[in-house]
JSON list of C-alpha atoms in Angstrom, two decimals:
[
{"chain": "L", "resi": 187, "resn": "MET", "atom": "CA", "xyz": [39.62, -50.19, 35.21]},
{"chain": "L", "resi": 188, "resn": "ALA", "atom": "CA", "xyz": [36.17, -49.94, 35.55]},
{"chain": "L", "resi": 189, "resn": "ARG", "atom": "CA", "xyz": [34.48, -52.82, 36.62]},
{"chain": "L", "resi": 190, "resn": "ILE", "atom": "CA", "xyz": [30.52, -52.80, 36.16]},
{"chain": "L", "resi": 191, "resn": "ALA", "atom": "CA", "xyz": [28.37, -56.10, 36.46]},
{"chain": "L", "resi": 192, "resn": "GLY", "atom": "CA", "xyz": [31.33, -58.04, 37.22]},
{"chain": "L", "resi": 193, "resn": "VAL", "atom": "CA", "xyz": [32.77, -57.28, 34.02]},
{"chain": "L", "resi": 194, "resn": "ASP", "atom": "CA", "xyz": [35.85, -55.39, 33.91]},
{"chain": "L", "resi": 195, "resn": "LEU", "atom": "CA", "xyz": [35.36, -52.90, 31.36]},
{"chain": "L", "resi": 196, "resn": "PRO", "atom": "CA", "xyz": [38.53, -53.18, 28.32]},
{"chain": "L", "resi": 197, "resn": "LYS", "atom": "CA", "xyz": [40.65, -50.05, 28.41]},
{"chain": "L", "resi": 198, "resn": "ASN", "atom": "CA", "xyz": [41.32, -47.23, 25.57]},
{"chain": "L", "resi": 199, "resn": "LYS", "atom": "CA", "xyz": [38.09, -47.81, 24.03]},
{"chain": "L", "resi": 200, "resn": "HIS", "atom": "CA", "xyz": [35.26, -45.70, 23.77]},
{"chain": "L", "resi": 201, "resn": "MET", "atom": "CA", "xyz": [32.42, -46.04, 26.23]},
{"chain": "L", "resi": 202, "resn": "GLU", "atom": "CA", "xyz": [29.72, -46.94, 23.26]},
{"chain": "L", "resi": 203, "resn": "ILE", "atom": "CA", "xyz": [31.77, -49.92, 22.74]},
{"chain": "L", "resi": 204, "resn": "ALA", "atom": "CA", "xyz": [33.24, -50.67, 26.27]},
{"chain": "L", "resi": 205, "resn": "LEU", "atom": "CA", "xyz": [29.76, -51.21, 27.59]},
{"chain": "L", "resi": 206, "resn": "THR", "atom": "CA", "xyz": [29.19, -53.75, 24.84]},
{"chain": "L", "resi": 207, "resn": "TYR", "atom": "CA", "xyz": [31.66, -56.29, 26.77]},
{"chain": "L", "resi": 208, "resn": "ILE", "atom": "CA", "xyz": [28.75, -56.58, 29.33]},
{"chain": "L", "resi": 209, "resn": "HIS", "atom": "CA", "xyz": [26.63, -59.84, 28.58]},
{"chain": "L", "resi": 210, "resn": "GLY", "atom": "CA", "xyz": [23.10, -58.17, 27.77]},
{"chain": "L", "resi": 211, "resn": "ILE", "atom": "CA", "xyz": [24.12, -55.02, 26.39]},
{"chain": "L", "resi": 212, "resn": "GLY", "atom": "CA", "xyz": [24.70, -54.30, 22.89]},
{"chain": "L", "resi": 213, "resn": "ARG", "atom": "CA", "xyz": [25.29, -50.88, 21.03]},
{"chain": "L", "resi": 214, "resn": "ALA", "atom": "CA", "xyz": [21.87, -49.43, 20.87]},
{"chain": "L", "resi": 215, "resn": "SER", "atom": "CA", "xyz": [21.31, -50.25, 24.77]},
{"chain": "L", "resi": 216, "resn": "ALA", "atom": "CA", "xyz": [25.08, -48.82, 25.44]},
{"chain": "L", "resi": 217, "resn": "ARG", "atom": "CA", "xyz": [23.56, -45.47, 23.19]},
{"chain": "L", "resi": 218, "resn": "ARG", "atom": "CA", "xyz": [20.79, -45.33, 25.68]},
{"chain": "L", "resi": 219, "resn": "ILE", "atom": "CA", "xyz": [22.67, -45.73, 28.67]},
{"chain": "L", "resi": 220, "resn": "LEU", "atom": "CA", "xyz": [25.31, -43.14, 27.84]},
{"chain": "L", "resi": 221, "resn": "GLU", "atom": "CA", "xyz": [22.67, -40.85, 27.20]},
{"chain": "L", "resi": 222, "resn": "GLN", "atom": "CA", "xyz": [20.58, -41.36, 30.22]},
{"chain": "L", "resi": 223, "resn": "VAL", "atom": "CA", "xyz": [24.10, -40.71, 31.83]},
{"chain": "L", "resi": 224, "resn": "ASN", "atom": "CA", "xyz": [24.66, -37.53, 29.85]},
{"chain": "L", "resi": 225, "resn": "LEU", "atom": "CA", "xyz": [28.45, -39.25, 28.66]},
{"chain": "L", "resi": 226, "resn": "PRO", "atom": "CA", "xyz": [29.29, -38.20, 24.89]},
{"chain": "L", "resi": 227, "resn": "PHE", "atom": "CA", "xyz": [29.84, -41.48, 23.23]},
{"chain": "L", "resi": 228, "resn": "ASN", "atom": "CA", "xyz": [33.01, -41.24, 22.68]},
{"chain": "L", "resi": 229, "resn": "THR", "atom": "CA", "xyz": [34.66, -41.15, 26.01]},
{"chain": "L", "resi": 230, "resn": "SER", "atom": "CA", "xyz": [37.14, -43.51, 26.50]},
{"chain": "L", "resi": 231, "resn": "SER", "atom": "CA", "xyz": [36.64, -45.71, 29.07]},
{"chain": "L", "resi": 232, "resn": "ASP", "atom": "CA", "xyz": [40.01, -44.60, 31.06]},
{"chain": "L", "resi": 233, "resn": "ALA", "atom": "CA", "xyz": [38.42, -41.35, 31.40]},
{"chain": "L", "resi": 234, "resn": "VAL", "atom": "CA", "xyz": [35.31, -42.30, 33.15]},
{"chain": "L", "resi": 235, "resn": "THR", "atom": "CA", "xyz": [34.84, -40.85, 36.62]},
{"chain": "L", "resi": 236, "resn": "ASP", "atom": "CA", "xyz": [33.81, -43.11, 39.62]},
{"chain": "L", "resi": 237, "resn": "THR", "atom": "CA", "xyz": [30.44, -40.80, 39.85]},
{"chain": "L", "resi": 238, "resn": "ASP", "atom": "CA", "xyz": [29.76, -41.94, 36.36]},
{"chain": "L", "resi": 239, "resn": "ILE", "atom": "CA", "xyz": [30.39, -45.60, 36.52]},
{"chain": "L", "resi": 240, "resn": "ALA", "atom": "CA", "xyz": [27.80, -45.45, 39.62]},
{"chain": "L", "resi": 241, "resn": "ASN", "atom": "CA", "xyz": [25.47, -43.31, 37.45]},
{"chain": "L", "resi": 242, "resn": "ILE", "atom": "CA", "xyz": [25.76, -46.35, 34.86]},
{"chain": "L", "resi": 243, "resn": "ARG", "atom": "CA", "xyz": [25.71, -49.10, 37.26]},
{"chain": "L", "resi": 244, "resn": "LYS", "atom": "CA", "xyz": [22.62, -47.65, 38.71]},
{"chain": "L", "resi": 245, "resn": "VAL", "atom": "CA", "xyz": [20.94, -47.65, 35.20]},
{"chain": "L", "resi": 246, "resn": "LEU", "atom": "CA", "xyz": [22.02, -50.97, 34.66]},
{"chain": "L", "resi": 247, "resn": "ASP", "atom": "CA", "xyz": [20.10, -52.37, 38.07]},
{"chain": "L", "resi": 248, "resn": "ASP", "atom": "CA", "xyz": [17.06, -50.33, 37.39]},
{"chain": "L", "resi": 249, "resn": "GLN", "atom": "CA", "xyz": [16.42, -50.82, 33.39]},
{"chain": "L", "resi": 250, "resn": "PHE", "atom": "CA", "xyz": [18.18, -54.00, 32.01]},
{"chain": "L", "resi": 251, "resn": "VAL", "atom": "CA", "xyz": [18.91, -57.77, 32.91]},
{"chain": "L", "resi": 252, "resn": "VAL", "atom": "CA", "xyz": [22.69, -58.48, 32.29]},
{"chain": "L", "resi": 253, "resn": "GLU", "atom": "CA", "xyz": [25.24, -61.13, 32.99]},
{"chain": "L", "resi": 254, "resn": "GLY", "atom": "CA", "xyz": [24.43, -63.92, 35.09]},
{"chain": "L", "resi": 255, "resn": "ASP", "atom": "CA", "xyz": [20.62, -63.41, 35.10]},
{"chain": "L", "resi": 256, "resn": "ARG", "atom": "CA", "xyz": [20.59, -63.00, 31.39]},
{"chain": "L", "resi": 257, "resn": "ARG", "atom": "CA", "xyz": [22.58, -66.17, 30.34]},
{"chain": "L", "resi": 258, "resn": "ARG", "atom": "CA", "xyz": [19.88, -67.85, 32.86]},
{"chain": "L", "resi": 259, "resn": "GLU", "atom": "CA", "xyz": [17.54, -66.35, 31.46]},
{"chain": "L", "resi": 260, "resn": "VAL", "atom": "CA", "xyz": [18.03, -67.36, 27.53]},
{"chain": "L", "resi": 261, "resn": "ALA", "atom": "CA", "xyz": [19.17, -70.77, 29.11]},
{"chain": "L", "resi": 262, "resn": "MET", "atom": "CA", "xyz": [15.56, -71.27, 30.28]},
{"chain": "L", "resi": 263, "resn": "ASP", "atom": "CA", "xyz": [14.09, -69.97, 27.47]},
{"chain": "L", "resi": 264, "resn": "ILE", "atom": "CA", "xyz": [15.85, -72.77, 25.31]},
{"chain": "L", "resi": 265, "resn": "LYS", "atom": "CA", "xyz": [15.00, -75.47, 27.92]},
{"chain": "L", "resi": 266, "resn": "ARG", "atom": "CA", "xyz": [11.02, -74.42, 27.76]},
{"chain": "L", "resi": 267, "resn": "LEU", "atom": "CA", "xyz": [11.18, -74.77, 23.66]},
{"chain": "L", "resi": 268, "resn": "MET", "atom": "CA", "xyz": [13.03, -78.49, 24.19]},
{"chain": "L", "resi": 269, "resn": "ASP", "atom": "CA", "xyz": [10.43, -79.52, 26.79]},
{"chain": "L", "resi": 270, "resn": "LEU", "atom": "CA", "xyz": [7.93, -78.17, 24.87]},
{"chain": "L", "resi": 271, "resn": "GLY", "atom": "CA", "xyz": [9.50, -80.31, 22.12]},
{"chain": "L", "resi": 272, "resn": "CYS", "atom": "CA", "xyz": [8.20, -77.57, 19.12]},
{"chain": "L", "resi": 273, "resn": "TYR", "atom": "CA", "xyz": [10.25, -77.39, 15.58]},
{"chain": "L", "resi": 274, "resn": "ARG", "atom": "CA", "xyz": [12.59, -74.65, 17.61]},
{"chain": "L", "resi": 275, "resn": "GLY", "atom": "CA", "xyz": [13.34, -77.16, 20.41]},
{"chain": "L", "resi": 276, "resn": "LEU", "atom": "CA", "xyz": [13.80, -80.22, 18.12]},
{"chain": "L", "resi": 277, "resn": "ARG", "atom": "CA", "xyz": [16.10, -78.61, 16.76]},
{"chain": "L", "resi": 278, "resn": "HIS", "atom": "CA", "xyz": [18.42, -77.50, 19.52]},
{"chain": "L", "resi": 279, "resn": "ARG", "atom": "CA", "xyz": [18.32, -81.01, 20.85]},
{"chain": "L", "resi": 280, "resn": "LYS", "atom": "CA", "xyz": [19.85, -81.86, 18.03]},
{"chain": "L", "resi": 281, "resn": "GLY", "atom": "CA", "xyz": [22.50, -79.45, 17.86]},
{"chain": "L", "resi": 282, "resn": "LEU", "atom": "CA", "xyz": [21.07, -77.96, 14.48]},
{"chain": "L", "resi": 283, "resn": "PRO", "atom": "CA", "xyz": [20.39, -74.80, 12.89]},
{"chain": "L", "resi": 284, "resn": "CYS", "atom": "CA", "xyz": [16.72, -73.10, 14.22]},
{"chain": "L", "resi": 285, "resn": "ARG", "atom": "CA", "xyz": [16.54, -70.66, 12.07]},
{"chain": "L", "resi": 286, "resn": "GLY", "atom": "CA", "xyz": [16.24, -72.02, 8.69]},
{"chain": "L", "resi": 287, "resn": "GLN", "atom": "CA", "xyz": [19.59, -71.81, 7.56]},
{"chain": "L", "resi": 288, "resn": "ARG", "atom": "CA", "xyz": [20.11, -74.86, 5.19]},
{"chain": "L", "resi": 289, "resn": "THR", "atom": "CA", "xyz": [22.35, -77.85, 6.47]},
{"chain": "L", "resi": 290, "resn": "HIS", "atom": "CA", "xyz": [23.26, -79.58, 3.36]},
{"chain": "L", "resi": 291, "resn": "THR", "atom": "CA", "xyz": [26.56, -77.46, 2.97]},
{"chain": "L", "resi": 292, "resn": "ASN", "atom": "CA", "xyz": [27.43, -75.38, 5.64]},
{"chain": "L", "resi": 293, "resn": "ALA", "atom": "CA", "xyz": [25.93, -75.00, 9.18]},
{"chain": "L", "resi": 294, "resn": "ARG", "atom": "CA", "xyz": [29.93, -76.35, 10.78]},
{"chain": "L", "resi": 295, "resn": "THR", "atom": "CA", "xyz": [29.60, -74.05, 13.63]},
{"chain": "L", "resi": 296, "resn": "ARG", "atom": "CA", "xyz": [26.25, -76.14, 14.86]},
{"chain": "L", "resi": 297, "resn": "LYS", "atom": "CA", "xyz": [27.10, -79.89, 13.59]},
{"chain": "L", "resi": 298, "resn": "GLY", "atom": "CA", "xyz": [30.45, -79.53, 14.58]},
{"chain": "L", "resi": 299, "resn": "PRO", "atom": "CA", "xyz": [33.15, -80.54, 12.60]},
{"chain": "L", "resi": 300, "resn": "ARG", "atom": "CA", "xyz": [32.53, -82.96, 9.48]},
{"chain": "L", "resi": 301, "resn": "ARG", "atom": "CA", "xyz": [32.41, -87.01, 10.58]},
{"chain": "L", "resi": 302, "resn": "GLY", "atom": "CA", "xyz": [33.60, -89.04, 7.39]},
{"chain": "L", "resi": 303, "resn": "ALA", "atom": "CA", "xyz": [32.10, -92.20, 6.04]},
{"chain": "L", "resi": 304, "resn": "GLY", "atom": "CA", "xyz": [33.99, -94.54, 8.15]},
{"chain": "L", "resi": 305, "resn": "VAL", "atom": "CA", "xyz": [36.96, -94.24, 10.62]},
{"chain": "L", "resi": 306, "resn": "LYS", "atom": "CA", "xyz": [40.08, -95.18, 8.48]},
{"chain": "L", "resi": 307, "resn": "LYS", "atom": "CA", "xyz": [42.30, -98.21, 10.71]},
{"chain": "L", "resi": 308, "resn": "LYS", "atom": "CA", "xyz": [45.70, -98.69, 9.84]}
]
């Protein structure tokens, strides 16, 4: 099992998909990395050699912000919006969607479970 950027890559998956398990790497970035390392996209994650893994690590370190650094960067961006008091920051602060979705119905992912009109007592 390969370990890259502190993440164990899943077994028996194409490398294009396996690399997306690293936070900050999507399908397009995974394809770009594999092109630079000269690995086919459909190579199994079990069949990757140690030299290939070392090359992938080198490309990740040189060109991408991943895992802890990426999470910290995103958190700081959200904190900056909240401190500014802009519309998106206020929506983050209130726990509501900030990209224009409707909230009259739906938006349960951001708002959490429904709270009834009143708590019933026996």
